Amino acid sequence: MASNKKSAAIGFIFITMLIDITGWGIIIPVIPKLIKELIHGDISEAAKIGGWLTFAYAITQFIFAPLVGNLSDKFGRRPIILISLFAFSMDYLLLAFAPTITWIFIGRIIAGITGASITTASAYIADVSTPENRAKNFGMIGAAFGLGFIIGPVIGGLLGQYGSRVPFYAAAVLCLLNFLYGYFILPESLSKDNRC
């Protein structure tokens, strides 16, 4: 991969991680309110369910990260990243329209599966990095996480003033725009010779 393409690819992965984590962060401030609305309960009950939602997301991501990583080794990084981005955007729409708490759980499980793409993004960085810039490139992933966790909740809090579902629409749009950006910009990083 040429130097300019590598630079563009690393920039894309940074933007992808930033948008993914920002999208995740956008919904953090409104999840308790949405749960409360769906269960017609109090904040204490919503907090318990919120804990289970977080568990569902985390355990699904833990289980599927190796599978998604293996798929990216077999089929390439680009298609897995793009599928994950598209699925993430559809998941946020599902959450925005969820009529019951069961649908929120289904959405968080889907998000856990698609969120496992973080391993693929990391593998992409490893593929396009030279030994001299590997630490810097992985540092950019860390920076994207940090920025996303700062920016996301702020945006979510501001958008949440207009309704508990508005941040989900914003997160869906961000992920869909990221998918389109990647579809046209992101080159494959893993040559067919190196696939399992």
JSON list of C-alpha atoms in Angstrom, two decimals:
[
{"chain": "A", "resi": 1, "resn": "MET", "atom": "CA", "xyz": [0.00, 0.00, 0.00]},
{"chain": "A", "resi": 2, "resn": "ALA", "atom": "CA", "xyz": [1.44, 3.39, -0.98]},
{"chain": "A", "resi": 3, "resn": "SER", "atom": "CA", "xyz": [2.39, 5.93, 1.68]},
{"chain": "A", "resi": 4, "resn": "ASN", "atom": "CA", "xyz": [-0.51, 8.31, 0.84]},
{"chain": "A", "resi": 5, "resn": "LYS", "atom": "CA", "xyz": [-3.03, 5.47, 0.96]},
{"chain": "A", "resi": 6, "resn": "LYS", "atom": "CA", "xyz": [-1.60, 4.28, 4.29]},
{"chain": "A", "resi": 7, "resn": "SER", "atom": "CA", "xyz": [-1.91, 7.79, 5.69]},
{"chain": "A", "resi": 8, "resn": "ALA", "atom": "CA", "xyz": [-5.50, 8.09, 4.47]},
{"chain": "A", "resi": 9, "resn": "ALA", "atom": "CA", "xyz": [-6.30, 4.63, 5.86]},
{"chain": "A", "resi": 10, "resn": "ILE", "atom": "CA", "xyz": [-4.88, 5.47, 9.28]},
{"chain": "A", "resi": 11, "resn": "GLY", "atom": "CA", "xyz": [-6.87, 8.72, 9.23]},
{"chain": "A", "resi": 12, "resn": "PHE", "atom": "CA", "xyz": [-10.00, 6.76, 8.36]},
{"chain": "A", "resi": 13, "resn": "ILE", "atom": "CA", "xyz": [-9.46, 4.28, 11.19]},
{"chain": "A", "resi": 14, "resn": "PHE", "atom": "CA", "xyz": [-8.95, 7.19, 13.60]},
{"chain": "A", "resi": 15, "resn": "ILE", "atom": "CA", "xyz": [-12.17, 8.83, 12.38]},
{"chain": "A", "resi": 16, "resn": "THR", "atom": "CA", "xyz": [-13.97, 5.46, 12.51]},
{"chain": "A", "resi": 17, "resn": "MET", "atom": "CA", "xyz": [-12.95, 4.83, 16.10]},
{"chain": "A", "resi": 18, "resn": "LEU", "atom": "CA", "xyz": [-13.74, 8.43, 17.06]},
{"chain": "A", "resi": 19, "resn": "ILE", "atom": "CA", "xyz": [-17.21, 8.26, 15.48]},
{"chain": "A", "resi": 20, "resn": "ASP", "atom": "CA", "xyz": [-17.91, 4.79, 16.92]},
{"chain": "A", "resi": 21, "resn": "ILE", "atom": "CA", "xyz": [-17.00, 5.82, 20.44]},
{"chain": "A", "resi": 22, "resn": "THR", "atom": "CA", "xyz": [-18.71, 9.20, 20.06]},
{"chain": "A", "resi": 23, "resn": "GLY", "atom": "CA", "xyz": [-21.83, 7.37, 18.84]},
{"chain": "A", "resi": 24, "resn": "TRP", "atom": "CA", "xyz": [-21.66, 5.09, 21.85]},
{"chain": "A", "resi": 25, "resn": "GLY", "atom": "CA", "xyz": [-21.08, 8.06, 24.14]},
{"chain": "A", "resi": 26, "resn": "ILE", "atom": "CA", "xyz": [-23.98, 10.02, 22.65]},
{"chain": "A", "resi": 27, "resn": "ILE", "atom": "CA", "xyz": [-26.50, 7.54, 24.03]},
{"chain": "A", "resi": 28, "resn": "ILE", "atom": "CA", "xyz": [-25.02, 7.30, 27.55]},
{"chain": "A", "resi": 29, "resn": "PRO", "atom": "CA", "xyz": [-26.86, 10.33, 29.01]},
{"chain": "A", "resi": 30, "resn": "VAL", "atom": "CA", "xyz": [-30.28, 9.27, 27.70]},
{"chain": "A", "resi": 31, "resn": "ILE", "atom": "CA", "xyz": [-30.28, 5.51, 28.30]},
{"chain": "A", "resi": 32, "resn": "PRO", "atom": "CA", "xyz": [-31.65, 5.81, 31.88]},
{"chain": "A", "resi": 33, "resn": "LYS", "atom": "CA", "xyz": [-34.45, 8.12, 30.74]},
{"chain": "A", "resi": 34, "resn": "LEU", "atom": "CA", "xyz": [-35.36, 5.84, 27.83]},
{"chain": "A", "resi": 35, "resn": "ILE", "atom": "CA", "xyz": [-35.39, 2.76, 30.06]},
{"chain": "A", "resi": 36, "resn": "LYS", "atom": "CA", "xyz": [-37.55, 4.58, 32.58]},
{"chain": "A", "resi": 37, "resn": "GLU", "atom": "CA", "xyz": [-40.02, 5.49, 29.82]},
{"chain": "A", "resi": 38, "resn": "LEU", "atom": "CA", "xyz": [-40.15, 1.92, 28.49]},
{"chain": "A", "resi": 39, "resn": "ILE", "atom": "CA", "xyz": [-40.58, 0.13, 31.81]},
{"chain": "A", "resi": 40, "resn": "HIS", "atom": "CA", "xyz": [-42.82, 2.81, 33.36]},
{"chain": "A", "resi": 41, "resn": "GLY", "atom": "CA", "xyz": [-40.72, 2.54, 36.51]},
{"chain": "A", "resi": 42, "resn": "ASP", "atom": "CA", "xyz": [-38.45, 4.62, 38.66]},
{"chain": "A", "resi": 43, "resn": "ILE", "atom": "CA", "xyz": [-34.78, 5.52, 38.19]},
{"chain": "A", "resi": 44, "resn": "SER", "atom": "CA", "xyz": [-33.63, 2.77, 40.57]},
{"chain": "A", "resi": 45, "resn": "GLU", "atom": "CA", "xyz": [-35.30, 0.11, 38.45]},
{"chain": "A", "resi": 46, "resn": "ALA", "atom": "CA", "xyz": [-33.94, 1.76, 35.29]},
{"chain": "A", "resi": 47, "resn": "ALA", "atom": "CA", "xyz": [-30.41, 1.70, 36.75]},
{"chain": "A", "resi": 48, "resn": "LYS", "atom": "CA", "xyz": [-30.62, -2.07, 37.37]},
{"chain": "A", "resi": 49, "resn": "ILE", "atom": "CA", "xyz": [-31.80, -2.70, 33.83]},
{"chain": "A", "resi": 50, "resn": "GLY", "atom": "CA", "xyz": [-29.11, -0.33, 32.55]},
{"chain": "A", "resi": 51, "resn": "GLY", "atom": "CA", "xyz": [-26.53, -2.49, 34.30]},
{"chain": "A", "resi": 52, "resn": "TRP", "atom": "CA", "xyz": [-27.89, -5.59, 32.58]},
{"chain": "A", "resi": 53, "resn": "LEU", "atom": "CA", "xyz": [-27.86, -3.77, 29.23]},
{"chain": "A", "resi": 54, "resn": "THR", "atom": "CA", "xyz": [-24.21, -2.88, 29.75]},
{"chain": "A", "resi": 55, "resn": "PHE", "atom": "CA", "xyz": [-23.48, -6.50, 30.67]},
{"chain": "A", "resi": 56, "resn": "ALA", "atom": "CA", "xyz": [-25.29, -7.75, 27.53]},
{"chain": "A", "resi": 57, "resn": "TYR", "atom": "CA", "xyz": [-23.21, -5.41, 25.36]},
{"chain": "A", "resi": 58, "resn": "ALA", "atom": "CA", "xyz": [-19.91, -6.25, 27.05]},
{"chain": "A", "resi": 59, "resn": "ILE", "atom": "CA", "xyz": [-20.33, -10.03, 27.13]},
{"chain": "A", "resi": 60, "resn": "THR", "atom": "CA", "xyz": [-21.45, -10.10, 23.50]},
{"chain": "A", "resi": 61, "resn": "GLN", "atom": "CA", "xyz": [-18.45, -8.03, 22.47]},
{"chain": "A", "resi": 62, "resn": "PHE", "atom": "CA", "xyz": [-16.17, -10.31, 24.53]},
{"chain": "A", "resi": 63, "resn": "ILE", "atom": "CA", "xyz": [-17.58, -13.44, 22.86]},
{"chain": "A", "resi": 64, "resn": "PHE", "atom": "CA", "xyz": [-17.66, -12.08, 19.31]},
{"chain": "A", "resi": 65, "resn": "ALA", "atom": "CA", "xyz": [-14.33, -10.20, 19.19]},
{"chain": "A", "resi": 66, "resn": "PRO", "atom": "CA", "xyz": [-12.32, -13.36, 18.33]},
{"chain": "A", "resi": 67, "resn": "LEU", "atom": "CA", "xyz": [-14.92, -14.44, 15.76]},
{"chain": "A", "resi": 68, "resn": "VAL", "atom": "CA", "xyz": [-14.98, -11.04, 14.07]},
{"chain": "A", "resi": 69, "resn": "GLY", "atom": "CA", "xyz": [-11.17, -10.99, 14.16]},
{"chain": "A", "resi": 70, "resn": "ASN", "atom": "CA", "xyz": [-11.06, -14.41, 12.48]},
{"chain": "A", "resi": 71, "resn": "LEU", "atom": "CA", "xyz": [-13.53, -13.26, 9.84]},
{"chain": "A", "resi": 72, "resn": "SER", "atom": "CA", "xyz": [-11.31, -10.27, 9.09]},
{"chain": "A", "resi": 73, "resn": "ASP", "atom": "CA", "xyz": [-8.31, -12.61, 8.77]},
{"chain": "A", "resi": 74, "resn": "LYS", "atom": "CA", "xyz": [-10.24, -14.73, 6.29]},
{"chain": "A", "resi": 75, "resn": "PHE", "atom": "CA", "xyz": [-12.15, -12.13, 4.24]},
{"chain": "A", "resi": 76, "resn": "GLY", "atom": "CA", "xyz": [-10.08, -8.98, 4.78]},
{"chain": "A", "resi": 77, "resn": "ARG", "atom": "CA", "xyz": [-10.32, -6.02, 7.12]},
{"chain": "A", "resi": 78, "resn": "ARG", "atom": "CA", "xyz": [-12.27, -3.68, 4.86]},
{"chain": "A", "resi": 79, "resn": "PRO", "atom": "CA", "xyz": [-15.48, -5.71, 4.44]},
{"chain": "A", "resi": 80, "resn": "ILE", "atom": "CA", "xyz": [-15.69, -6.51, 8.15]},
{"chain": "A", "resi": 81, "resn": "ILE", "atom": "CA", "xyz": [-15.18, -2.88, 9.16]},
{"chain": "A", "resi": 82, "resn": "LEU", "atom": "CA", "xyz": [-17.78, -1.70, 6.61]},
{"chain": "A", "resi": 83, "resn": "ILE", "atom": "CA", "xyz": [-20.34, -4.34, 7.63]},
{"chain": "A", "resi": 84, "resn": "SER", "atom": "CA", "xyz": [-19.83, -3.41, 11.28]},
{"chain": "A", "resi": 85, "resn": "LEU", "atom": "CA", "xyz": [-20.29, 0.29, 10.58]},
{"chain": "A", "resi": 86, "resn": "PHE", "atom": "CA", "xyz": [-23.47, -0.30, 8.60]},
{"chain": "A", "resi": 87, "resn": "ALA", "atom": "CA", "xyz": [-24.83, -2.67, 11.27]},
{"chain": "A", "resi": 88, "resn": "PHE", "atom": "CA", "xyz": [-23.97, -0.12, 13.97]},
{"chain": "A", "resi": 89, "resn": "SER", "atom": "CA", "xyz": [-26.03, 2.53, 12.18]},
{"chain": "A", "resi": 90, "resn": "MET", "atom": "CA", "xyz": [-28.98, 0.15, 11.80]},
{"chain": "A", "resi": 91, "resn": "ASP", "atom": "CA", "xyz": [-28.65, -0.81, 15.47]},
{"chain": "A", "resi": 92, "resn": "TYR", "atom": "CA", "xyz": [-28.94, 2.82, 16.56]},
{"chain": "A", "resi": 93, "resn": "LEU", "atom": "CA", "xyz": [-32.08, 3.16, 14.44]},
{"chain": "A", "resi": 94, "resn": "LEU", "atom": "CA", "xyz": [-33.47, 0.01, 16.06]},
{"chain": "A", "resi": 95, "resn": "LEU", "atom": "CA", "xyz": [-32.79, 1.55, 19.47]},
{"chain": "A", "resi": 96, "resn": "ALA", "atom": "CA", "xyz": [-34.39, 4.83, 18.40]},
{"chain": "A", "resi": 97, "resn": "PHE", "atom": "CA", "xyz": [-37.61, 3.07, 17.42]},
{"chain": "A", "resi": 98, "resn": "ALA", "atom": "CA", "xyz": [-37.58, 0.37, 20.13]},
{"chain": "A", "resi": 99, "resn": "PRO", "atom": "CA", "xyz": [-41.11, -0.03, 21.50]},
{"chain": "A", "resi": 100, "resn": "THR", "atom": "CA", "xyz": [-40.11, -2.24, 24.47]},
{"chain": "A", "resi": 101, "resn": "ILE", "atom": "CA", "xyz": [-37.15, -2.94, 26.72]},
{"chain": "A", "resi": 102, "resn": "THR", "atom": "CA", "xyz": [-36.70, -6.30, 24.95]},
{"chain": "A", "resi": 103, "resn": "TRP", "atom": "CA", "xyz": [-35.87, -4.44, 21.75]},
{"chain": "A", "resi": 104, "resn": "ILE", "atom": "CA", "xyz": [-33.30, -2.37, 23.64]},
{"chain": "A", "resi": 105, "resn": "PHE", "atom": "CA", "xyz": [-31.65, -5.62, 24.80]},
{"chain": "A", "resi": 106, "resn": "ILE", "atom": "CA", "xyz": [-31.67, -6.96, 21.23]},
{"chain": "A", "resi": 107, "resn": "GLY", "atom": "CA", "xyz": [-30.11, -3.69, 20.07]},
{"chain": "A", "resi": 108, "resn": "ARG", "atom": "CA", "xyz": [-27.37, -3.80, 22.71]},
{"chain": "A", "resi": 109, "resn": "ILE", "atom": "CA", "xyz": [-26.53, -7.39, 21.72]},
{"chain": "A", "resi": 110, "resn": "ILE", "atom": "CA", "xyz": [-26.30, -6.37, 18.06]},
{"chain": "A", "resi": 111, "resn": "ALA", "atom": "CA", "xyz": [-24.10, -3.44, 19.14]},
{"chain": "A", "resi": 112, "resn": "GLY", "atom": "CA", "xyz": [-21.87, -5.86, 21.03]},
{"chain": "A", "resi": 113, "resn": "ILE", "atom": "CA", "xyz": [-21.42, -7.98, 17.92]},
{"chain": "A", "resi": 114, "resn": "THR", "atom": "CA", "xyz": [-20.70, -5.00, 15.69]},
{"chain": "A", "resi": 115, "resn": "GLY", "atom": "CA", "xyz": [-18.59, -3.33, 18.38]},
{"chain": "A", "resi": 116, "resn": "ALA", "atom": "CA", "xyz": [-16.26, -6.30, 18.19]},
{"chain": "A", "resi": 117, "resn": "SER", "atom": "CA", "xyz": [-14.94, -4.58, 15.05]},
{"chain": "A", "resi": 118, "resn": "ILE", "atom": "CA", "xyz": [-12.54, -2.68, 17.30]},
{"chain": "A", "resi": 119, "resn": "THR", "atom": "CA", "xyz": [-10.26, -5.71, 17.02]},
{"chain": "A", "resi": 120, "resn": "THR", "atom": "CA", "xyz": [-10.46, -5.49, 13.23]},
{"chain": "A", "resi": 121, "resn": "ALA", "atom": "CA", "xyz": [-9.63, -1.79, 13.30]},
{"chain": "A", "resi": 122, "resn": "SER", "atom": "CA", "xyz": [-6.63, -2.58, 15.49]},
{"chain": "A", "resi": 123, "resn": "ALA", "atom": "CA", "xyz": [-5.55, -5.31, 13.08]},
{"chain": "A", "resi": 124, "resn": "TYR", "atom": "CA", "xyz": [-5.91, -2.81, 10.23]},
{"chain": "A", "resi": 125, "resn": "ILE", "atom": "CA", "xyz": [-3.57, -0.42, 12.04]},
{"chain": "A", "resi": 126, "resn": "ALA", "atom": "CA", "xyz": [-1.07, -3.26, 12.55]},
{"chain": "A", "resi": 127, "resn": "ASP", "atom": "CA", "xyz": [-1.29, -4.12, 8.82]},
{"chain": "A", "resi": 128, "resn": "VAL", "atom": "CA", "xyz": [-0.49, -0.62, 7.58]},
{"chain": "A", "resi": 129, "resn": "SER", "atom": "CA", "xyz": [1.99, 0.46, 10.24]},
{"chain": "A", "resi": 130, "resn": "THR", "atom": "CA", "xyz": [5.73, 0.26, 9.96]},
{"chain": "A", "resi": 131, "resn": "PRO", "atom": "CA", "xyz": [7.74, -0.66, 13.07]},
{"chain": "A", "resi": 132, "resn": "GLU", "atom": "CA", "xyz": [8.77, 3.01, 13.34]},
{"chain": "A", "resi": 133, "resn": "ASN", "atom": "CA", "xyz": [5.22, 4.40, 13.49]},
{"chain": "A", "resi": 134, "resn": "ARG", "atom": "CA", "xyz": [3.29, 1.50, 15.04]},
{"chain": "A", "resi": 135, "resn": "ALA", "atom": "CA", "xyz": [3.24, 2.96, 18.57]},
{"chain": "A", "resi": 136, "resn": "LYS", "atom": "CA", "xyz": [2.14, 6.35, 17.24]},
{"chain": "A", "resi": 137, "resn": "ASN", "atom": "CA", "xyz": [-0.66, 4.77, 15.20]},
{"chain": "A", "resi": 138, "resn": "PHE", "atom": "CA", "xyz": [-1.93, 2.71, 18.12]},
{"chain": "A", "resi": 139, "resn": "GLY", "atom": "CA", "xyz": [-1.71, 5.84, 20.25]},
{"chain": "A", "resi": 140, "resn": "MET", "atom": "CA", "xyz": [-4.10, 7.47, 17.80]},
{"chain": "A", "resi": 141, "resn": "ILE", "atom": "CA", "xyz": [-6.64, 4.72, 18.53]},
{"chain": "A", "resi": 142, "resn": "GLY", "atom": "CA", "xyz": [-6.30, 5.51, 22.23]},
{"chain": "A", "resi": 143, "resn": "ALA", "atom": "CA", "xyz": [-6.77, 9.20, 21.49]},
{"chain": "A", "resi": 144, "resn": "ALA", "atom": "CA", "xyz": [-9.90, 8.44, 19.45]},
{"chain": "A", "resi": 145, "resn": "PHE", "atom": "CA", "xyz": [-11.34, 6.50, 22.41]},
{"chain": "A", "resi": 146, "resn": "GLY", "atom": "CA", "xyz": [-10.58, 9.34, 24.80]},
{"chain": "A", "resi": 147, "resn": "LEU", "atom": "CA", "xyz": [-12.00, 12.04, 22.55]},
{"chain": "A", "resi": 148, "resn": "GLY", "atom": "CA", "xyz": [-15.09, 9.96, 21.77]},
{"chain": "A", "resi": 149, "resn": "PHE", "atom": "CA", "xyz": [-15.83, 9.46, 25.46]},
{"chain": "A", "resi": 150, "resn": "ILE", "atom": "CA", "xyz": [-15.51, 13.20, 26.02]},
{"chain": "A", "resi": 151, "resn": "ILE", "atom": "CA", "xyz": [-17.42, 14.43, 22.96]},
{"chain": "A", "resi": 152, "resn": "GLY", "atom": "CA", "xyz": [-20.16, 11.79, 22.89]},
{"chain": "A", "resi": 153, "resn": "PRO", "atom": "CA", "xyz": [-21.82, 12.37, 26.26]},
{"chain": "A", "resi": 154, "resn": "VAL", "atom": "CA", "xyz": [-21.71, 16.15, 25.75]},
{"chain": "A", "resi": 155, "resn": "ILE", "atom": "CA", "xyz": [-23.50, 15.83, 22.40]},
{"chain": "A", "resi": 156, "resn": "GLY", "atom": "CA", "xyz": [-25.89, 13.26, 23.88]},
{"chain": "A", "resi": 157, "resn": "GLY", "atom": "CA", "xyz": [-26.74, 15.53, 26.79]},
{"chain": "A", "resi": 158, "resn": "LEU", "atom": "CA", "xyz": [-27.41, 18.45, 24.48]},
{"chain": "A", "resi": 159, "resn": "LEU", "atom": "CA", "xyz": [-29.51, 16.38, 22.06]},
{"chain": "A", "resi": 160, "resn": "GLY", "atom": "CA", "xyz": [-31.30, 14.62, 24.91]},
{"chain": "A", "resi": 161, "resn": "GLN", "atom": "CA", "xyz": [-33.02, 17.91, 25.74]},
{"chain": "A", "resi": 162, "resn": "TYR", "atom": "CA", "xyz": [-35.09, 17.39, 22.58]},
{"chain": "A", "resi": 163, "resn": "GLY", "atom": "CA", "xyz": [-36.15, 13.85, 23.46]},
{"chain": "A", "resi": 164, "resn": "SER", "atom": "CA", "xyz": [-34.68, 10.63, 24.77]},
{"chain": "A", "resi": 165, "resn": "ARG", "atom": "CA", "xyz": [-34.51, 9.11, 21.28]},
{"chain": "A", "resi": 166, "resn": "VAL", "atom": "CA", "xyz": [-32.90, 12.03, 19.42]},
{"chain": "A", "resi": 167, "resn": "PRO", "atom": "CA", "xyz": [-29.31, 11.01, 20.34]},
{"chain": "A", "resi": 168, "resn": "PHE", "atom": "CA", "xyz": [-29.93, 7.59, 18.79]},
{"chain": "A", "resi": 169, "resn": "TYR", "atom": "CA", "xyz": [-30.82, 9.21, 15.49]},
{"chain": "A", "resi": 170, "resn": "ALA", "atom": "CA", "xyz": [-27.66, 11.31, 15.66]},
{"chain": "A", "resi": 171, "resn": "ALA", "atom": "CA", "xyz": [-25.53, 8.23, 16.41]},
{"chain": "A", "resi": 172, "resn": "ALA", "atom": "CA", "xyz": [-27.15, 6.38, 13.48]},
{"chain": "A", "resi": 173, "resn": "VAL", "atom": "CA", "xyz": [-26.41, 9.24, 11.10]},
{"chain": "A", "resi": 174, "resn": "LEU", "atom": "CA", "xyz": [-22.78, 9.45, 12.29]},
{"chain": "A", "resi": 175, "resn": "CYS", "atom": "CA", "xyz": [-22.24, 5.72, 11.76]},
{"chain": "A", "resi": 176, "resn": "LEU", "atom": "CA", "xyz": [-23.94, 5.76, 8.36]},
{"chain": "A", "resi": 177, "resn": "LEU", "atom": "CA", "xyz": [-21.81, 8.70, 7.21]},
{"chain": "A", "resi": 178, "resn": "ASN", "atom": "CA", "xyz": [-18.73, 6.86, 8.46]},
{"chain": "A", "resi": 179, "resn": "PHE", "atom": "CA", "xyz": [-19.80, 3.75, 6.51]},
{"chain": "A", "resi": 180, "resn": "LEU", "atom": "CA", "xyz": [-20.19, 5.81, 3.32]},
{"chain": "A", "resi": 181, "resn": "TYR", "atom": "CA", "xyz": [-16.84, 7.52, 3.88]},
{"chain": "A", "resi": 182, "resn": "GLY", "atom": "CA", "xyz": [-15.18, 4.13, 4.34]},
{"chain": "A", "resi": 183, "resn": "TYR", "atom": "CA", "xyz": [-16.92, 2.59, 1.37]},
{"chain": "A", "resi": 184, "resn": "PHE", "atom": "CA", "xyz": [-15.38, 5.16, -0.95]},
{"chain": "A", "resi": 185, "resn": "ILE", "atom": "CA", "xyz": [-12.06, 5.84, 0.81]},
{"chain": "A", "resi": 186, "resn": "LEU", "atom": "CA", "xyz": [-10.87, 2.77, 2.75]},
{"chain": "A", "resi": 187, "resn": "PRO", "atom": "CA", "xyz": [-8.53, 0.40, 0.88]},
{"chain": "A", "resi": 188, "resn": "GLU", "atom": "CA", "xyz": [-8.03, -3.22, 1.94]},
{"chain": "A", "resi": 189, "resn": "SER", "atom": "CA", "xyz": [-5.00, -3.66, 4.19]},
{"chain": "A", "resi": 190, "resn": "LEU", "atom": "CA", "xyz": [-4.67, -7.45, 4.18]},
{"chain": "A", "resi": 191, "resn": "SER", "atom": "CA", "xyz": [-3.53, -8.92, 0.88]},
{"chain": "A", "resi": 192, "resn": "LYS", "atom": "CA", "xyz": [-5.17, -12.13, -0.33]},
{"chain": "A", "resi": 193, "resn": "ASP", "atom": "CA", "xyz": [-1.84, -13.93, 0.11]},
{"chain": "A", "resi": 194, "resn": "ASN", "atom": "CA", "xyz": [-1.87, -13.20, 3.85]},
{"chain": "A", "resi": 195, "resn": "ARG", "atom": "CA", "xyz": [-5.46, -14.30, 4.52]},
{"chain": "A", "resi": 196, "resn": "CYS", "atom": "CA", "xyz": [-6.20, -17.49, 6.44]}
]
